[in-house]
Amino acid sequence: MWSDSHLAIRTAIEDYLVYQMGCKLRSKENFQYVIMTKKSTQTINHFLAAIKSFYKTVLQLKLYEFQNPLVDADYSITIGNVNPSSMRENKPRLPKIAGTEIPYESSYRKQSDSYFKLVANEWKPNIIADQDLPYILYRAGSDIGWSLRDEVIIRMLFETGARINEILELTIGDYRQRINQYEIATLNKGSEKRRIKFLRFSQDTLKLLIRYVNGERRTHAHEKQTFTKLSDSEVIFLTRRGDPYNYMAFYSQWSKIITRAQIKMNIHKTRHWFVTNMIRNIYDTASDSGEIEMKKHELINYMKWKDPETIKVYEHYFNEASFREIHENMAKKMQEYEQEYLKDSRSALEGNHLSNSGLPTKEVLPTEEIDWINDFYKGME
């Protein structure tokens, strides 16, 4: 219904943009980037503008009790109150050719109060390769005295690769649905609340989860039962008032943690971190190309990607990383050879003669390797 809360309207628009208009969304702190792909229709801007205009009208007529779903509520705080020197209050702006006003600063012109900001570039996943990232946030959370609830949620974000709503909406029944004790069923984006995927987490996180449910959660819950006795419909994560923990409430805590860690990072990047490190692990542990392909297929199935091509961007990163490692090893060998050469050369000069016998032995490549290199050089011409 058009009269639903602005958060519900945004969710409906997100689903329509992704599944009907072929877009990709990238979450930022207070808004979403809408990124066109080859499958996207050319009327996305008209679609968003029309909905924004509709809610502007019903708000003016006092027919809608929430904020405009298509407007970034924090825009007026962070940008909208800034009056650039080129703007004349209550006066129309003259054309640039008039030469009577200072041109808009580019940074100001690029700003928009829209919650959905249209970007023309084709979508590519972020590569988050810092292996220490989770532990930096864990330390920051501990420093500010985070709750056990938030510790479990953030650990699950990094360990499962889930979207934040897939974790916040988990129920006790979702855990009981899976046979394996380290897995929990969850919804997937566009699954209409159906549990069609699962999340897998560590033994330590399971212990923390059970401790939270039997302790901190039980203190605030209306149904004060332990983990094994709670009904299947009970939501796992609750506020101090005993209500379901929602995105805005969690984001408030997330902001404190990343501020303490001195990192600028939106929640969705934990998902990119998970995929990046899973693929790193695949390349590190697989014994051959067949096993790599098999494990990649398993990851695609786990993530429930509708487009298997998504994984190729991450693979490209590791192909480059692998080359960098090869190149670094080669450079290191060259440096060692150089040091040996200079050392032996100095020894030879001190003895007033230069002998090749002291130089490092050069391994001769097999004939087939030399032929391969010659063919490679020809291809570079």
Coordinates of C-alpha atoms in Angstrom, one line a residue:
M1 CA 0.0 0.0 0.0
W2 CA 1.2 3.5 -0.8
S3 CA 0.3 4.5 2.8
D4 CA 2.8 2.1 4.4
S5 CA 5.8 3.4 6.3
H6 CA 8.6 5.0 4.3
L7 CA 10.9 2.0 5.2
A8 CA 8.3 -0.5 3.7
I9 CA 8.0 1.6 0.6
R10 CA 11.7 1.7 0.2
T11 CA 12.0 -2.0 0.4
A12 CA 9.3 -2.4 -2.2
I13 CA 11.1 0.0 -4.5
E14 CA 14.4 -1.8 -4.0
D15 CA 12.8 -5.1 -5.0
Y16 CA 11.2 -3.5 -8.1
L17 CA 14.5 -1.8 -9.2
V18 CA 16.4 -5.1 -8.8
Y19 CA 14.0 -7.7 -10.1
Q20 CA 11.9 -5.7 -12.6
M21 CA 14.2 -2.9 -13.8
G22 CA 17.5 -4.9 -13.8
C23 CA 19.4 -2.6 -11.5
K24 CA 22.0 -3.2 -8.8
L25 CA 21.9 -1.4 -5.5
R26 CA 24.9 -0.3 -3.4
S27 CA 24.1 0.8 0.2
K28 CA 25.6 3.9 1.6
E29 CA 25.1 5.3 5.1
N30 CA 21.9 7.2 4.5
F31 CA 21.0 6.4 0.9
Q32 CA 21.3 3.9 -2.0
Y33 CA 23.1 4.1 -5.3
V34 CA 21.0 2.7 -8.1
I35 CA 23.5 1.4 -10.7
M36 CA 22.3 0.6 -14.2
T37 CA 23.4 -2.6 -15.9
K38 CA 23.0 -3.9 -19.5
K39 CA 19.6 -5.3 -18.4
S40 CA 18.3 -2.0 -17.1
T41 CA 15.4 -0.1 -18.7
Q42 CA 15.9 3.5 -19.7
T43 CA 13.0 4.9 -17.7
I44 CA 14.5 4.4 -14.2
N45 CA 14.9 8.2 -13.6
H46 CA 11.3 8.8 -14.6
F47 CA 10.1 6.0 -12.3
L48 CA 12.0 7.4 -9.3
A49 CA 11.1 11.0 -10.0
A50 CA 7.4 10.1 -10.4
I51 CA 7.3 8.4 -7.0
K52 CA 9.2 11.2 -5.3
S53 CA 6.8 13.7 -6.7
F54 CA 3.8 11.7 -5.6
Y55 CA 4.9 11.5 -2.0
K56 CA 5.8 15.2 -2.0
T57 CA 2.2 15.9 -3.0
V58 CA 0.5 13.6 -0.5
L59 CA 2.7 15.1 2.3
Q60 CA 1.7 18.6 1.3
L61 CA -2.0 17.4 1.4
K62 CA -1.3 15.8 4.8
L63 CA -2.4 12.4 3.5
Y64 CA 0.8 10.6 4.5
E65 CA 2.1 10.4 8.0
F66 CA 5.7 9.3 7.3
Q67 CA 8.7 11.0 5.7
N68 CA 9.1 11.0 1.9
P69 CA 10.5 7.5 1.1
L70 CA 12.4 8.9 -1.8
V71 CA 14.2 11.6 0.2
D72 CA 17.3 11.2 2.3
A73 CA 16.3 12.5 5.7
D74 CA 19.8 13.4 6.7
Y75 CA 20.4 15.5 3.5
S76 CA 19.1 18.7 5.1
I77 CA 21.4 18.2 8.1
T78 CA 24.6 17.4 6.2
I79 CA 24.2 19.3 3.0
G80 CA 21.0 21.2 2.6
N81 CA 21.7 23.9 5.1
V82 CA 24.9 24.7 3.3
N83 CA 24.3 27.8 1.1
P84 CA 26.9 27.9 -1.6
S85 CA 28.2 31.4 -2.4
S86 CA 26.7 31.2 -5.9
M87 CA 23.1 30.9 -4.6
R88 CA 21.0 34.0 -4.2
E89 CA 18.3 33.6 -1.6
N90 CA 14.8 34.1 -3.0
K91 CA 16.0 35.1 -6.4
P92 CA 16.0 33.3 -9.7
R93 CA 19.4 32.2 -11.0
L94 CA 20.6 33.9 -14.1
P95 CA 22.1 31.8 -17.0
K96 CA 25.8 31.2 -16.9
I97 CA 26.3 33.4 -20.0
A98 CA 25.2 36.4 -18.1
G99 CA 28.5 36.3 -16.1
T100 CA 26.9 38.0 -13.1
E101 CA 27.0 35.1 -10.7
I102 CA 29.7 32.7 -9.4
P103 CA 29.3 29.3 -11.0
Y104 CA 28.1 26.5 -8.8
E105 CA 30.9 24.5 -7.1
S106 CA 31.1 21.1 -8.6
S107 CA 30.8 19.4 -5.2
Y108 CA 27.5 21.1 -4.6
R109 CA 26.0 20.4 -7.9
K110 CA 26.7 16.7 -7.5
Q111 CA 24.7 16.5 -4.3
S112 CA 21.1 15.3 -4.2
D113 CA 18.5 14.9 -1.5
S114 CA 17.2 11.7 -3.2
Y115 CA 17.4 8.5 -1.2
F116 CA 17.9 6.5 -4.5
K117 CA 20.7 8.2 -6.4
L118 CA 21.0 7.0 -10.0
V119 CA 24.5 6.1 -11.3
A120 CA 25.2 5.4 -14.9
N121 CA 28.2 3.2 -14.4
E122 CA 27.9 -0.6 -14.6
W123 CA 27.8 -2.3 -11.2
K124 CA 30.9 -4.0 -9.8
P125 CA 31.3 -5.6 -6.4
N126 CA 33.7 -4.1 -3.9
I127 CA 36.8 -6.0 -3.1
I128 CA 37.5 -5.9 0.6
A129 CA 40.8 -7.8 1.1
D130 CA 41.9 -6.7 4.6
Q131 CA 42.0 -9.9 6.6
D132 CA 42.1 -8.1 9.9
L133 CA 39.0 -6.0 9.3
P134 CA 36.6 -8.2 11.5
Y135 CA 39.1 -8.1 14.4
I136 CA 39.5 -4.4 14.2
L137 CA 35.7 -4.0 14.6
Y138 CA 35.6 -6.6 17.4
R139 CA 38.2 -4.7 19.3
A140 CA 36.3 -1.4 18.8
G141 CA 33.1 -2.9 19.9
S142 CA 34.7 -4.3 23.0
D143 CA 36.3 -0.9 23.8
I144 CA 32.9 0.9 23.8
G145 CA 31.2 -1.9 25.8
W146 CA 29.0 -3.3 23.1
S147 CA 26.1 -5.6 24.0
L148 CA 26.3 -9.3 23.5
R149 CA 23.5 -9.0 21.0
D150 CA 25.5 -6.7 18.7
E151 CA 28.6 -8.8 19.1
V152 CA 26.7 -11.9 17.8
I153 CA 25.2 -9.9 14.9
I154 CA 28.5 -8.4 13.7
R155 CA 30.2 -11.8 14.0
M156 CA 27.5 -13.4 12.0
L157 CA 27.8 -10.6 9.3
F158 CA 31.5 -11.5 8.8
E159 CA 31.2 -15.2 9.2
T160 CA 28.1 -15.8 7.0
G161 CA 28.2 -13.1 4.3
A162 CA 24.5 -12.4 5.0
R163 CA 22.7 -9.1 4.5
I164 CA 21.9 -7.4 7.7
N165 CA 18.1 -7.9 7.4
E166 CA 18.6 -11.6 6.8
I167 CA 20.2 -11.7 10.3
L168 CA 17.9 -9.3 12.1
E169 CA 14.8 -11.2 11.1
L170 CA 16.0 -14.6 12.3
T171 CA 13.7 -16.7 14.5
I172 CA 14.3 -19.6 16.9
G173 CA 12.4 -21.8 14.4
D174 CA 15.0 -20.9 11.7
Y175 CA 17.7 -22.4 13.8
R176 CA 15.7 -25.6 14.5
Q177 CA 15.0 -26.0 10.8
R178 CA 18.6 -27.0 10.1
I179 CA 20.1 -30.3 11.1
N180 CA 23.6 -29.0 11.5
Q181 CA 24.1 -27.1 14.8
Y182 CA 26.2 -24.4 13.1
E183 CA 23.6 -23.5 10.5
I184 CA 20.4 -21.4 10.5
A185 CA 17.8 -21.0 7.8
T186 CA 17.0 -17.5 6.6
L187 CA 15.2 -15.5 3.9
N188 CA 16.8 -14.3 0.7
K189 CA 16.3 -11.0 -1.0
G190 CA 13.2 -11.3 -3.1
S191 CA 12.1 -14.6 -1.6
E192 CA 9.0 -13.0 -0.1
K193 CA 9.9 -14.1 3.5
R194 CA 10.4 -17.7 2.5
R195 CA 13.5 -19.4 4.1
I196 CA 15.3 -20.6 0.9
K197 CA 18.9 -20.3 2.0
F198 CA 21.0 -21.0 5.1
L199 CA 23.8 -19.3 7.0
R200 CA 26.8 -21.1 8.5
F201 CA 28.8 -19.7 11.4
S202 CA 31.5 -20.8 13.9
Q203 CA 31.3 -22.7 17.1
D204 CA 32.3 -19.6 19.1
T205 CA 29.5 -17.6 17.6
L206 CA 27.0 -20.4 18.4
K207 CA 28.1 -20.3 22.0
L208 CA 27.7 -16.5 22.1
L209 CA 24.3 -16.8 20.5
I210 CA 23.0 -19.3 23.1
R211 CA 24.5 -17.2 25.9
Y212 CA 22.7 -14.1 24.5
V213 CA 19.3 -15.9 24.3
N214 CA 19.6 -17.4 27.7
G215 CA 20.9 -14.2 29.4
E216 CA 20.7 -10.7 27.9
R217 CA 17.7 -11.4 25.6
R218 CA 15.8 -13.2 28.4
T219 CA 16.1 -10.1 30.6
H220 CA 14.3 -7.9 28.1
A221 CA 11.9 -10.4 26.4
H222 CA 8.2 -10.7 27.0
E223 CA 8.5 -14.5 26.8
K224 CA 11.2 -15.3 29.4
Q225 CA 12.2 -18.8 28.3
T226 CA 15.6 -20.4 27.6
F227 CA 16.9 -21.2 24.1
T228 CA 15.5 -24.7 24.1
K229 CA 12.0 -23.8 25.3
L230 CA 11.3 -20.7 23.2
S231 CA 8.6 -21.0 20.6
D232 CA 9.6 -21.2 16.9
S233 CA 8.1 -17.9 16.1
E234 CA 10.2 -15.9 18.6
V235 CA 12.5 -13.4 16.9
I236 CA 16.1 -13.9 18.2
F237 CA 17.3 -10.3 18.4
L238 CA 15.3 -7.9 20.5
T239 CA 15.6 -4.3 21.8
R240 CA 15.7 -3.5 25.5
R241 CA 11.9 -3.0 25.3
G242 CA 11.5 -6.6 24.1
D243 CA 10.6 -5.5 20.5
P244 CA 12.2 -6.9 17.3
Y245 CA 15.6 -5.3 16.7
N246 CA 15.4 -3.3 13.5
Y247 CA 17.9 -1.8 11.0
M248 CA 17.8 1.7 12.3
A249 CA 18.4 0.6 15.9
F250 CA 21.3 -1.6 14.9
Y251 CA 22.8 1.1 12.6
S252 CA 23.0 3.4 15.6
Q253 CA 25.3 0.9 17.4
W254 CA 27.2 0.1 14.2
S255 CA 28.0 3.8 13.8
K256 CA 29.5 4.0 17.3
I257 CA 31.7 1.0 16.6
I258 CA 33.1 2.1 13.2
T259 CA 33.7 5.6 14.7
R260 CA 35.7 4.0 17.5
A261 CA 37.6 2.0 14.9
Q262 CA 38.2 5.1 12.8
I263 CA 36.8 3.4 9.7
K264 CA 34.2 4.6 7.2
M265 CA 32.3 1.6 6.2
N266 CA 28.7 0.7 5.6
I267 CA 27.2 -2.6 6.9
H268 CA 26.9 -4.2 3.4
K269 CA 30.7 -4.3 3.0
T270 CA 30.9 -7.1 5.5
R271 CA 29.3 -9.2 2.7
H272 CA 32.0 -8.2 0.2
W273 CA 34.6 -9.0 2.8
F274 CA 33.2 -12.5 3.2
V275 CA 33.1 -13.2 -0.5
T276 CA 36.6 -11.9 -1.0
N277 CA 38.1 -14.1 1.7
M278 CA 36.1 -17.1 0.7
I279 CA 37.6 -16.9 -2.8
R280 CA 41.0 -16.4 -1.3
N281 CA 40.5 -19.6 0.7
I282 CA 39.3 -21.5 -2.4
Y283 CA 42.5 -20.6 -4.3
D284 CA 44.7 -21.3 -1.3
T285 CA 43.3 -24.8 -0.6
A286 CA 42.1 -26.2 -3.9
S287 CA 44.5 -28.8 -5.4
D288 CA 43.6 -28.3 -9.0
S289 CA 41.4 -26.2 -11.4
G290 CA 38.5 -28.8 -11.2
E291 CA 38.3 -28.4 -7.4
I292 CA 38.4 -24.6 -7.8
E293 CA 35.4 -24.7 -10.2
M294 CA 33.5 -27.0 -7.8
K295 CA 34.1 -24.8 -4.8
K296 CA 33.2 -21.7 -6.8
H297 CA 29.9 -23.3 -7.7
E298 CA 29.3 -24.1 -4.0
L299 CA 29.9 -20.5 -3.1
I300 CA 27.5 -19.2 -5.8
N301 CA 24.8 -21.6 -4.5
Y302 CA 25.4 -20.6 -0.9
M303 CA 25.2 -16.8 -1.7
K304 CA 22.1 -17.5 -3.8
W305 CA 23.4 -15.1 -6.5
K306 CA 20.9 -14.9 -9.4
D307 CA 23.7 -13.9 -11.7
P308 CA 26.7 -16.3 -11.5
E309 CA 28.8 -13.7 -13.4
T310 CA 29.1 -11.8 -10.1
I311 CA 31.9 -14.0 -8.9
K312 CA 34.1 -13.1 -11.9
V313 CA 34.9 -9.6 -10.5
Y314 CA 36.3 -11.2 -7.3
E315 CA 38.2 -13.8 -9.3
H316 CA 39.8 -11.0 -11.4
Y317 CA 41.2 -9.6 -8.1
F318 CA 42.8 -12.9 -7.1
N319 CA 44.2 -13.4 -10.6
E320 CA 45.9 -10.0 -10.3
A321 CA 47.0 -10.8 -6.7
S322 CA 48.5 -14.1 -7.8
F323 CA 50.5 -12.4 -10.5
R324 CA 51.7 -9.8 -8.0
E325 CA 53.0 -12.7 -5.8
I326 CA 54.8 -14.3 -8.7
H327 CA 56.3 -10.9 -9.6
E328 CA 57.4 -10.2 -6.1
N329 CA 59.1 -13.6 -5.8
M330 CA 60.9 -12.9 -9.1
A331 CA 62.0 -9.4 -7.9
K332 CA 63.2 -10.9 -4.7
K333 CA 65.3 -13.5 -6.6
M334 CA 66.8 -10.8 -8.8
Q335 CA 67.8 -8.9 -5.7
E336 CA 69.4 -12.0 -4.2
Y337 CA 71.3 -12.6 -7.5
E338 CA 72.4 -9.0 -7.6
Q339 CA 73.8 -9.1 -4.1
E340 CA 75.6 -12.4 -4.8
Y341 CA 77.0 -11.0 -8.1
L342 CA 78.3 -7.8 -6.4
K343 CA 79.8 -9.8 -3.5
D344 CA 81.6 -12.2 -5.8
S345 CA 82.7 -9.3 -8.1
R346 CA 84.3 -7.5 -5.2
S347 CA 86.1 -10.6 -4.1
A348 CA 87.4 -11.2 -7.6
L349 CA 88.6 -7.6 -8.0
E350 CA 90.4 -7.7 -4.6
G351 CA 92.2 -10.8 -5.9
N352 CA 93.1 -8.9 -9.1
H353 CA 91.3 -11.3 -11.3
L354 CA 87.7 -11.8 -12.4
S355 CA 86.4 -15.4 -12.5
N356 CA 83.0 -16.6 -13.5
S357 CA 83.4 -19.6 -11.2
G358 CA 82.2 -17.6 -8.2
L359 CA 79.0 -16.4 -9.7
P360 CA 75.7 -18.1 -8.9
T361 CA 74.9 -21.0 -11.1
K362 CA 72.2 -20.3 -13.6
E363 CA 69.7 -23.1 -14.1
V364 CA 69.1 -24.0 -17.7
L365 CA 65.5 -24.2 -18.7
P366 CA 64.1 -27.3 -20.3
T367 CA 63.8 -27.1 -24.1
E368 CA 60.0 -27.1 -24.0
E369 CA 60.0 -24.2 -21.6
I370 CA 62.3 -22.2 -23.8
D371 CA 60.1 -22.9 -26.8
W372 CA 57.1 -21.7 -24.8
I373 CA 58.8 -18.5 -23.9
N374 CA 59.9 -17.8 -27.5
D375 CA 56.3 -18.3 -28.6
F376 CA 55.1 -16.0 -25.9
Y377 CA 57.6 -13.3 -27.0
K378 CA 56.3 -13.6 -30.6
G379 CA 52.8 -12.9 -29.3
M380 CA 54.0 -9.7 -27.7
E381 CA 55.3 -8.2 -31.0

